[in-house]
Short mmCIF file of C-alpha atoms in Angstrom, two decimals:
data_model
loop_
_atom_site.label_atom_id
_atom_site.label_comp_id
_atom_site.label_asym_id
_atom_site.label_seq_id
_atom_site.Cartn_x
_atom_site.Cartn_y
_atom_site.Cartn_z
CA MET A 1 9.43 -10.61 21.98
CA ALA A 2 8.73 -10.10 18.30
CA ALA A 3 7.28 -12.99 16.30
CA ILE A 4 10.55 -13.96 14.66
CA THR A 5 12.86 -16.86 15.40
CA GLN A 6 16.38 -17.98 14.65
CA ARG A 7 14.91 -20.74 12.49
CA MET A 8 13.27 -18.10 10.26
CA ILE A 9 16.69 -16.57 9.62
CA TRP A 10 18.12 -19.94 8.59
CA GLN A 11 15.10 -20.53 6.34
CA ALA A 12 15.58 -17.09 4.81
CA ARG A 13 19.22 -17.84 4.12
CA GLN A 14 18.30 -20.88 2.05
CA ALA A 15 15.37 -19.19 0.31
CA ILE A 16 17.16 -16.04 -0.85
CA ALA A 17 20.49 -17.65 -1.74
CA PRO A 18 19.80 -17.62 -5.50
CA LEU A 19 18.69 -13.97 -5.38
CA VAL A 20 21.34 -12.20 -3.28
CA ARG A 21 25.10 -12.04 -2.99
CA ARG A 22 27.01 -13.44 -0.06
CA THR A 23 29.01 -10.29 0.59
CA ALA A 24 32.65 -10.12 1.63
CA LEU A 25 34.04 -9.50 5.08
CA VAL A 26 37.41 -7.75 4.85
CA ARG A 27 39.88 -6.64 7.49
CA SER A 28 40.58 -2.91 7.56
CA LYS A 29 44.33 -2.47 7.93
CA THR A 30 43.99 1.26 8.59
CA LEU A 31 41.33 1.07 11.31
CA SER A 32 42.90 -2.00 12.89
CA SER A 33 46.22 -0.19 13.14
CA GLU A 34 44.72 3.04 14.45
CA LEU A 35 42.45 1.41 17.03
CA GLY A 36 44.63 -1.53 18.08
CA GLN A 37 41.85 -4.01 17.28
CA ASN A 38 40.98 -6.29 14.42
CA VAL A 39 38.37 -4.20 12.61
CA HIS A 40 36.49 -5.90 9.77
CA LEU A 41 34.11 -4.37 7.22
CA LYS A 42 31.00 -6.22 6.03
CA LEU A 43 30.58 -4.99 2.47
CA GLU A 44 26.85 -4.86 1.83
CA THR A 45 27.83 -2.22 -0.71
CA GLN A 46 28.50 -5.24 -2.94
CA GLN A 47 24.89 -6.42 -2.78
CA ARG A 48 23.07 -6.70 -6.12
CA THR A 49 21.09 -3.51 -5.50
CA GLY A 50 23.97 -1.76 -3.74
CA ALA A 51 22.59 -2.23 -0.22
CA PHE A 52 21.52 -4.87 2.31
CA LYS A 53 17.81 -4.26 1.78
CA LEU A 54 17.56 -6.84 -1.00
CA ARG A 55 17.85 -9.64 1.56
CA GLY A 56 14.67 -8.70 3.40
CA ALA A 57 12.68 -7.65 0.34
CA ALA A 58 13.49 -10.85 -1.53
CA ASN A 59 12.51 -12.98 1.45
CA ARG A 60 9.22 -11.12 1.94
CA LEU A 61 8.18 -11.40 -1.71
CA LEU A 62 8.92 -15.11 -1.68
CA GLN A 63 6.14 -15.47 0.91
CA LEU A 64 3.43 -14.02 -1.36
CA THR A 65 0.49 -16.24 -2.28
CA GLY A 66 -0.51 -16.68 -5.90
CA ALA A 67 -3.35 -14.19 -5.52
CA GLU A 68 -1.05 -11.65 -3.86
CA ARG A 69 1.46 -11.98 -6.70
CA GLN A 70 -1.29 -11.23 -9.19
CA ARG A 71 -2.29 -8.01 -7.41
CA GLY A 72 1.25 -6.77 -6.67
CA VAL A 73 3.05 -5.04 -3.82
CA VAL A 74 3.46 -1.52 -2.51
CA ALA A 75 6.34 -0.14 -0.45
CA VAL A 76 7.58 3.08 1.08
CA SER A 77 11.26 3.94 1.18
CA SER A 78 13.97 6.56 1.42
CA GLY A 79 15.70 4.73 -1.43
CA ASN A 80 17.38 1.42 -0.73
CA HIS A 81 14.27 -0.55 0.27
CA ALA A 82 12.52 0.79 -2.82
CA ARG A 83 15.34 -0.39 -5.05
CA ALA A 84 15.32 -3.78 -3.35
CA VAL A 85 11.55 -4.24 -3.69
CA ALA A 86 11.66 -3.11 -7.33
CA HIS A 87 14.47 -5.55 -8.13
CA ALA A 88 12.91 -8.48 -6.28
CA ALA A 89 9.53 -7.78 -7.89
CA ARG A 90 11.01 -7.63 -11.39
CA VAL A 91 12.87 -10.92 -10.88
CA GLN A 92 9.71 -12.59 -9.57
CA GLY A 93 7.34 -11.01 -12.12
CA VAL A 94 5.35 -8.99 -9.59
CA ARG A 95 3.97 -5.46 -10.01
CA ALA A 96 5.58 -2.98 -7.60
CA VAL A 97 4.40 0.48 -6.55
CA VAL A 98 6.79 2.57 -4.45
CA CYS A 99 5.87 5.69 -2.46
CA MET A 100 8.72 8.10 -1.72
CA SER A 101 8.84 11.50 -0.04
CA PRO A 102 10.36 14.62 -1.62
CA LEU A 103 13.33 14.22 0.76
CA VAL A 104 14.61 11.19 -1.16
CA PRO A 105 17.64 12.03 -3.36
CA ALA A 106 16.91 12.14 -7.09
CA ASN A 107 19.48 9.45 -7.91
CA LYS A 108 17.62 6.95 -5.73
CA VAL A 109 14.25 7.84 -7.26
CA GLU A 110 15.55 7.35 -10.78
CA ALA A 111 17.23 4.05 -9.87
CA VAL A 112 13.88 2.68 -8.69
CA ARG A 113 12.11 3.81 -11.85
CA ALA A 114 14.83 2.17 -13.93
CA LEU A 115 13.98 -1.16 -12.32
CA GLY A 116 10.40 -0.92 -13.55
CA ALA A 117 8.57 0.10 -10.38
CA GLU A 118 5.79 2.68 -10.37
CA VAL A 119 7.14 5.58 -8.28
CA ARG A 120 4.86 8.05 -6.54
CA ILE A 121 6.32 11.10 -4.78
CA VAL A 122 3.89 11.84 -1.96
CA GLY A 123 3.64 13.58 1.41
CA ARG A 124 6.26 15.72 3.09
CA ASN A 125 8.33 13.01 4.76
CA GLN A 126 8.76 9.25 5.14
CA ASP A 127 5.89 8.86 7.61
CA GLU A 128 3.39 10.62 5.34
CA ALA A 129 4.58 8.60 2.35
CA GLU A 130 4.01 5.43 4.38
CA ALA A 131 0.44 6.51 5.15
CA VAL A 132 -0.26 6.87 1.42
CA ALA A 133 1.32 3.48 0.70
CA LYS A 134 -0.91 1.80 3.26
CA GLU A 135 -3.96 3.52 1.73
CA LEU A 136 -3.00 2.13 -1.67
CA ALA A 137 -2.63 -1.31 -0.13
CA ALA A 138 -6.09 -1.13 1.44
CA GLU A 139 -7.80 0.29 -1.64
CA GLY A 140 -6.07 -1.70 -4.36
CA GLY A 141 -5.47 -5.04 -2.66
CA LEU A 142 -1.71 -4.61 -2.90
CA THR A 143 0.53 -6.27 -0.30
CA PHE A 144 2.38 -3.71 1.81
CA VAL A 145 6.06 -4.60 2.12
CA SER A 146 7.40 -2.91 5.23
CA PRO A 147 10.96 -1.58 5.05
CA PHE A 148 11.69 -3.05 8.48
CA ASP A 149 8.71 -4.00 10.68
CA ASP A 150 7.97 -7.41 9.18
CA PRO A 151 9.22 -10.80 10.44
CA PHE A 152 10.25 -12.00 6.97
CA VAL A 153 12.07 -8.76 6.20
CA ILE A 154 13.87 -8.94 9.54
CA ALA A 155 14.78 -12.59 8.93
CA GLY A 156 16.23 -11.69 5.54
CA GLN A 157 18.42 -8.99 7.04
CA GLY A 158 19.42 -11.40 9.81
CA THR A 159 21.20 -13.58 7.25
CA ILE A 160 24.05 -11.07 7.51
CA GLY A 161 24.54 -12.24 11.08
CA LEU A 162 24.84 -15.85 9.95
CA GLU A 163 27.50 -14.87 7.41
CA LEU A 164 29.44 -13.01 10.10
CA LEU A 165 29.46 -16.11 12.30
CA ASP A 166 30.69 -18.18 9.38
CA ASP A 167 33.49 -15.80 8.43
CA LEU A 168 34.56 -14.59 11.89
CA PRO A 169 33.64 -17.14 14.57
CA ALA A 170 35.65 -15.17 17.15
CA LEU A 171 33.50 -12.07 16.61
CA ASP A 172 33.26 -9.90 19.75
CA ALA A 173 31.11 -6.97 18.61
CA VAL A 174 29.34 -5.51 15.60
CA LEU A 175 28.46 -1.91 14.73
CA VAL A 176 25.27 -1.63 12.70
CA PRO A 177 23.48 1.41 11.22
CA LEU A 178 20.31 2.02 13.22
CA SER A 179 17.10 3.27 11.63
CA GLY A 180 13.83 1.33 11.70
CA GLY A 181 15.57 -1.62 13.33
CA GLY A 182 15.10 -4.37 10.75
CA LEU A 183 18.80 -4.69 9.97
CA ILE A 184 20.13 -4.52 13.51
CA GLY A 185 17.21 -6.55 14.90
CA GLY A 186 17.83 -9.42 12.51
CA ILE A 187 21.59 -9.36 13.00
CA ALA A 188 21.21 -9.15 16.79
CA LEU A 189 18.87 -12.14 16.89
CA ALA A 190 21.22 -14.23 14.74
CA LEU A 191 24.29 -13.35 16.80
CA LYS A 192 22.76 -13.43 20.28
CA SER A 193 21.15 -16.81 19.56
CA ALA A 194 24.65 -18.15 18.90
CA ASP A 195 26.42 -16.31 21.74
CA PRO A 196 24.72 -13.77 24.02
CA SER A 197 28.10 -12.24 24.87
CA ILE A 198 28.54 -10.79 21.36
CA ARG A 199 27.91 -7.06 21.66
CA VAL A 200 25.59 -5.38 19.17
CA ILE A 201 25.92 -1.61 18.87
CA GLY A 202 23.54 0.57 16.88
CA VAL A 203 24.72 3.84 15.35
CA SER A 204 22.51 6.59 14.02
CA MET A 205 22.71 10.26 13.10
CA GLU A 206 21.98 13.06 15.54
CA ARG A 207 19.32 14.52 13.24
CA GLY A 208 16.06 12.68 13.85
CA PRO A 209 17.26 9.33 15.24
CA ALA A 210 13.81 7.78 15.60
CA MET A 211 14.74 4.44 17.15
CA ALA A 212 17.24 5.96 19.60
CA LEU A 213 14.67 8.50 20.79
CA SER A 214 12.00 5.81 21.04
CA LEU A 215 14.29 3.65 23.16
CA ALA A 216 14.94 6.60 25.46
CA ALA A 217 11.19 7.18 25.80
CA GLY A 218 10.46 3.50 26.39
CA ARG A 219 7.97 3.40 23.53
CA PRO A 220 7.78 4.29 19.81
CA VAL A 221 7.58 8.06 19.41
CA ALA A 222 7.02 10.40 16.49
CA VAL A 223 10.20 12.17 15.36
CA GLU A 224 10.58 15.08 12.98
CA GLU A 225 12.58 13.95 9.95
CA GLU A 226 15.51 16.25 9.17
CA PRO A 227 17.83 16.48 6.17
CA SER A 228 21.00 14.48 6.80
CA LEU A 229 23.94 12.92 5.02
CA ALA A 230 22.52 9.72 6.49
CA ASP A 231 19.26 10.15 4.55
CA CYS A 232 18.73 6.38 4.32
CA LEU A 233 18.35 6.28 8.12
CA GLY A 234 15.56 8.87 8.16
CA GLY A 235 11.91 8.38 9.05
CA GLY A 236 10.04 7.06 12.05
CA ILE A 237 9.65 3.53 13.37
CA GLY A 238 5.84 3.67 13.44
CA LEU A 239 3.78 4.36 16.54
CA ASP A 240 2.19 0.94 16.02
CA ASN A 241 5.56 -0.80 15.68
CA ARG A 242 5.01 -4.53 16.19
CA HIS A 243 8.44 -6.13 15.91
CA THR A 244 11.62 -4.07 15.66
CA PHE A 245 11.24 -1.84 18.70
CA ALA A 246 11.05 -4.88 20.99
CA LEU A 247 13.95 -6.60 19.20
CA VAL A 248 16.21 -3.57 19.49
CA ARG A 249 15.18 -2.85 23.08
CA ASP A 250 15.85 -6.42 24.19
CA LEU A 251 18.89 -7.39 22.12
CA VAL A 252 20.94 -4.29 21.29
CA ASP A 253 23.57 -3.45 23.88
CA GLN A 254 24.29 0.19 23.06
CA THR A 255 23.23 3.02 20.77
CA VAL A 256 25.50 5.85 19.60
CA LEU A 257 24.74 9.07 17.72
CA VAL A 258 27.09 10.81 15.30
CA SER A 259 27.13 14.34 13.87
CA GLU A 260 26.99 15.40 10.24
CA ASP A 261 30.67 16.38 10.35
CA GLU A 262 31.56 12.96 11.75
CA ILE A 263 29.56 11.23 9.00
CA ALA A 264 31.32 13.29 6.33
CA ALA A 265 34.71 12.44 7.84
CA ALA A 266 33.79 8.75 7.78
CA MET A 267 32.76 8.91 4.13
CA ARG A 268 36.11 10.49 3.33
CA HIS A 269 37.94 7.83 5.32
CA CYS A 270 36.08 5.03 3.54
CA TYR A 271 36.97 6.45 0.15
CA TRP A 272 40.58 7.49 0.64
CA ARG A 273 41.73 4.85 3.14
CA GLU A 274 39.45 1.86 2.50
CA ARG A 275 38.74 2.40 -1.22
CA GLN A 276 35.02 2.08 -0.54
CA VAL A 277 32.19 4.28 -1.83
CA VAL A 278 29.57 4.40 0.92
CA GLU A 279 26.50 6.50 1.52
CA GLY A 280 26.19 8.54 4.68
CA GLY A 281 23.91 6.11 6.49
CA ALA A 282 26.36 3.29 5.83
CA ALA A 283 29.30 5.27 7.18
CA VAL A 284 27.90 5.89 10.68
CA GLY A 285 29.75 2.94 12.26
CA ILE A 286 33.06 4.20 10.92
CA ALA A 287 32.07 7.68 12.11
CA ALA A 288 31.56 6.43 15.66
CA LEU A 289 34.94 4.69 15.65
CA LEU A 290 36.86 7.66 14.26
CA ALA A 291 35.17 10.01 16.74
CA GLY A 292 36.21 7.81 19.65
CA LYS A 293 32.61 7.09 20.63
CA ILE A 294 33.16 3.32 20.81
CA ARG A 295 35.61 1.96 23.37
CA GLY A 296 36.46 -1.72 23.04
CA PRO A 297 34.80 -4.16 23.17
CA GLY A 298 36.98 -7.19 22.52
CA ASP A 299 39.56 -7.80 19.82
CA ASN A 300 37.39 -8.63 16.79
CA LEU A 301 35.04 -5.88 15.69
CA VAL A 302 32.81 -5.77 12.60
CA VAL A 303 31.38 -2.63 11.03
CA VAL A 304 28.47 -3.16 8.65
CA LEU A 305 28.78 -0.91 5.58
CA SER A 306 25.13 -1.18 4.69
CA GLY A 307 25.03 0.47 1.26
CA GLY A 308 26.75 2.53 -1.41
CA ASN A 309 23.86 4.11 -3.32
CA VAL A 310 25.01 7.70 -2.99
CA ASP A 311 24.63 10.54 -5.47
CA MET A 312 28.13 10.66 -6.95
CA GLN A 313 28.17 14.42 -7.50
CA ARG A 314 27.36 15.02 -3.85
CA PHE A 315 29.72 12.26 -2.79
CA THR A 316 32.60 13.77 -4.75
CA ALA A 317 32.02 17.14 -3.09
CA ILE A 318 32.12 15.51 0.35
CA VAL A 319 35.22 13.40 -0.13
CA THR A 320 37.21 16.18 -1.76
CA ALA A 321 36.34 18.77 0.90
CA ALA A 322 38.82 19.59 3.62
CA GLY A 323 38.16 17.56 6.76
#
């Protein structure tokens, strides 16, 4: 089992409280009516940086020593982790360098620059950008802040699970976007520690679902990154994955894949029926529900809407297109 405990999640909750928002959990009248269940939406779109990633980044930077703060941090990201690291670093007065691949949407690149981070566009994909980031860490003495495979990052994301238990004690199941596994791993640990019967379901896109393919292979595998509406879920989990693969393998009950058309339909539903602007990677749980890929379980279901940092021009084209 990964070197992370339930106590670390509770400690993270206290540590990051001044830095993050406790986001709302709202009941979806439309989905509840259509599915015959109580479907709730966890609105991480309301987070200070527009996505859940701030929880983990803030918690990780709080662990830096004085010497590490002086040297700074380096991160790799498809967008939301970069924004979170840049924000947390600015608040804490720490230098931040962020490596991003050319696949990252321009709006996310500019948002990171606006927060004061040094952005470097490198490599051809997320994995190659990560290799450059780790080289910078080794050469410049910067602390590498993993987007997911770090116990303190995972613990920060796991604080979502604690909030779900507070707001919906009768929770039966949760649908969580699945990428590197930090979000779902932290949430799963928080929920399963309280009640092992709570089902945790990971949802990813069909195009390059690295964690899903790694689970099928029984080990972390390299996956070709493909363009997707769920761009924030892209990239590999690392062949040397130390924490999240084991967490997801041991604690997640089910994984589901959704198509690009299903993601687009979910984004439209979120906008027109839920009045929520969500990026593709955040809409995958709704996509799985609308496509009938989740049956049950139980009466009280939560869907984590993990972020809303979408290019608005592209978003407008998607939500105004015919379904």
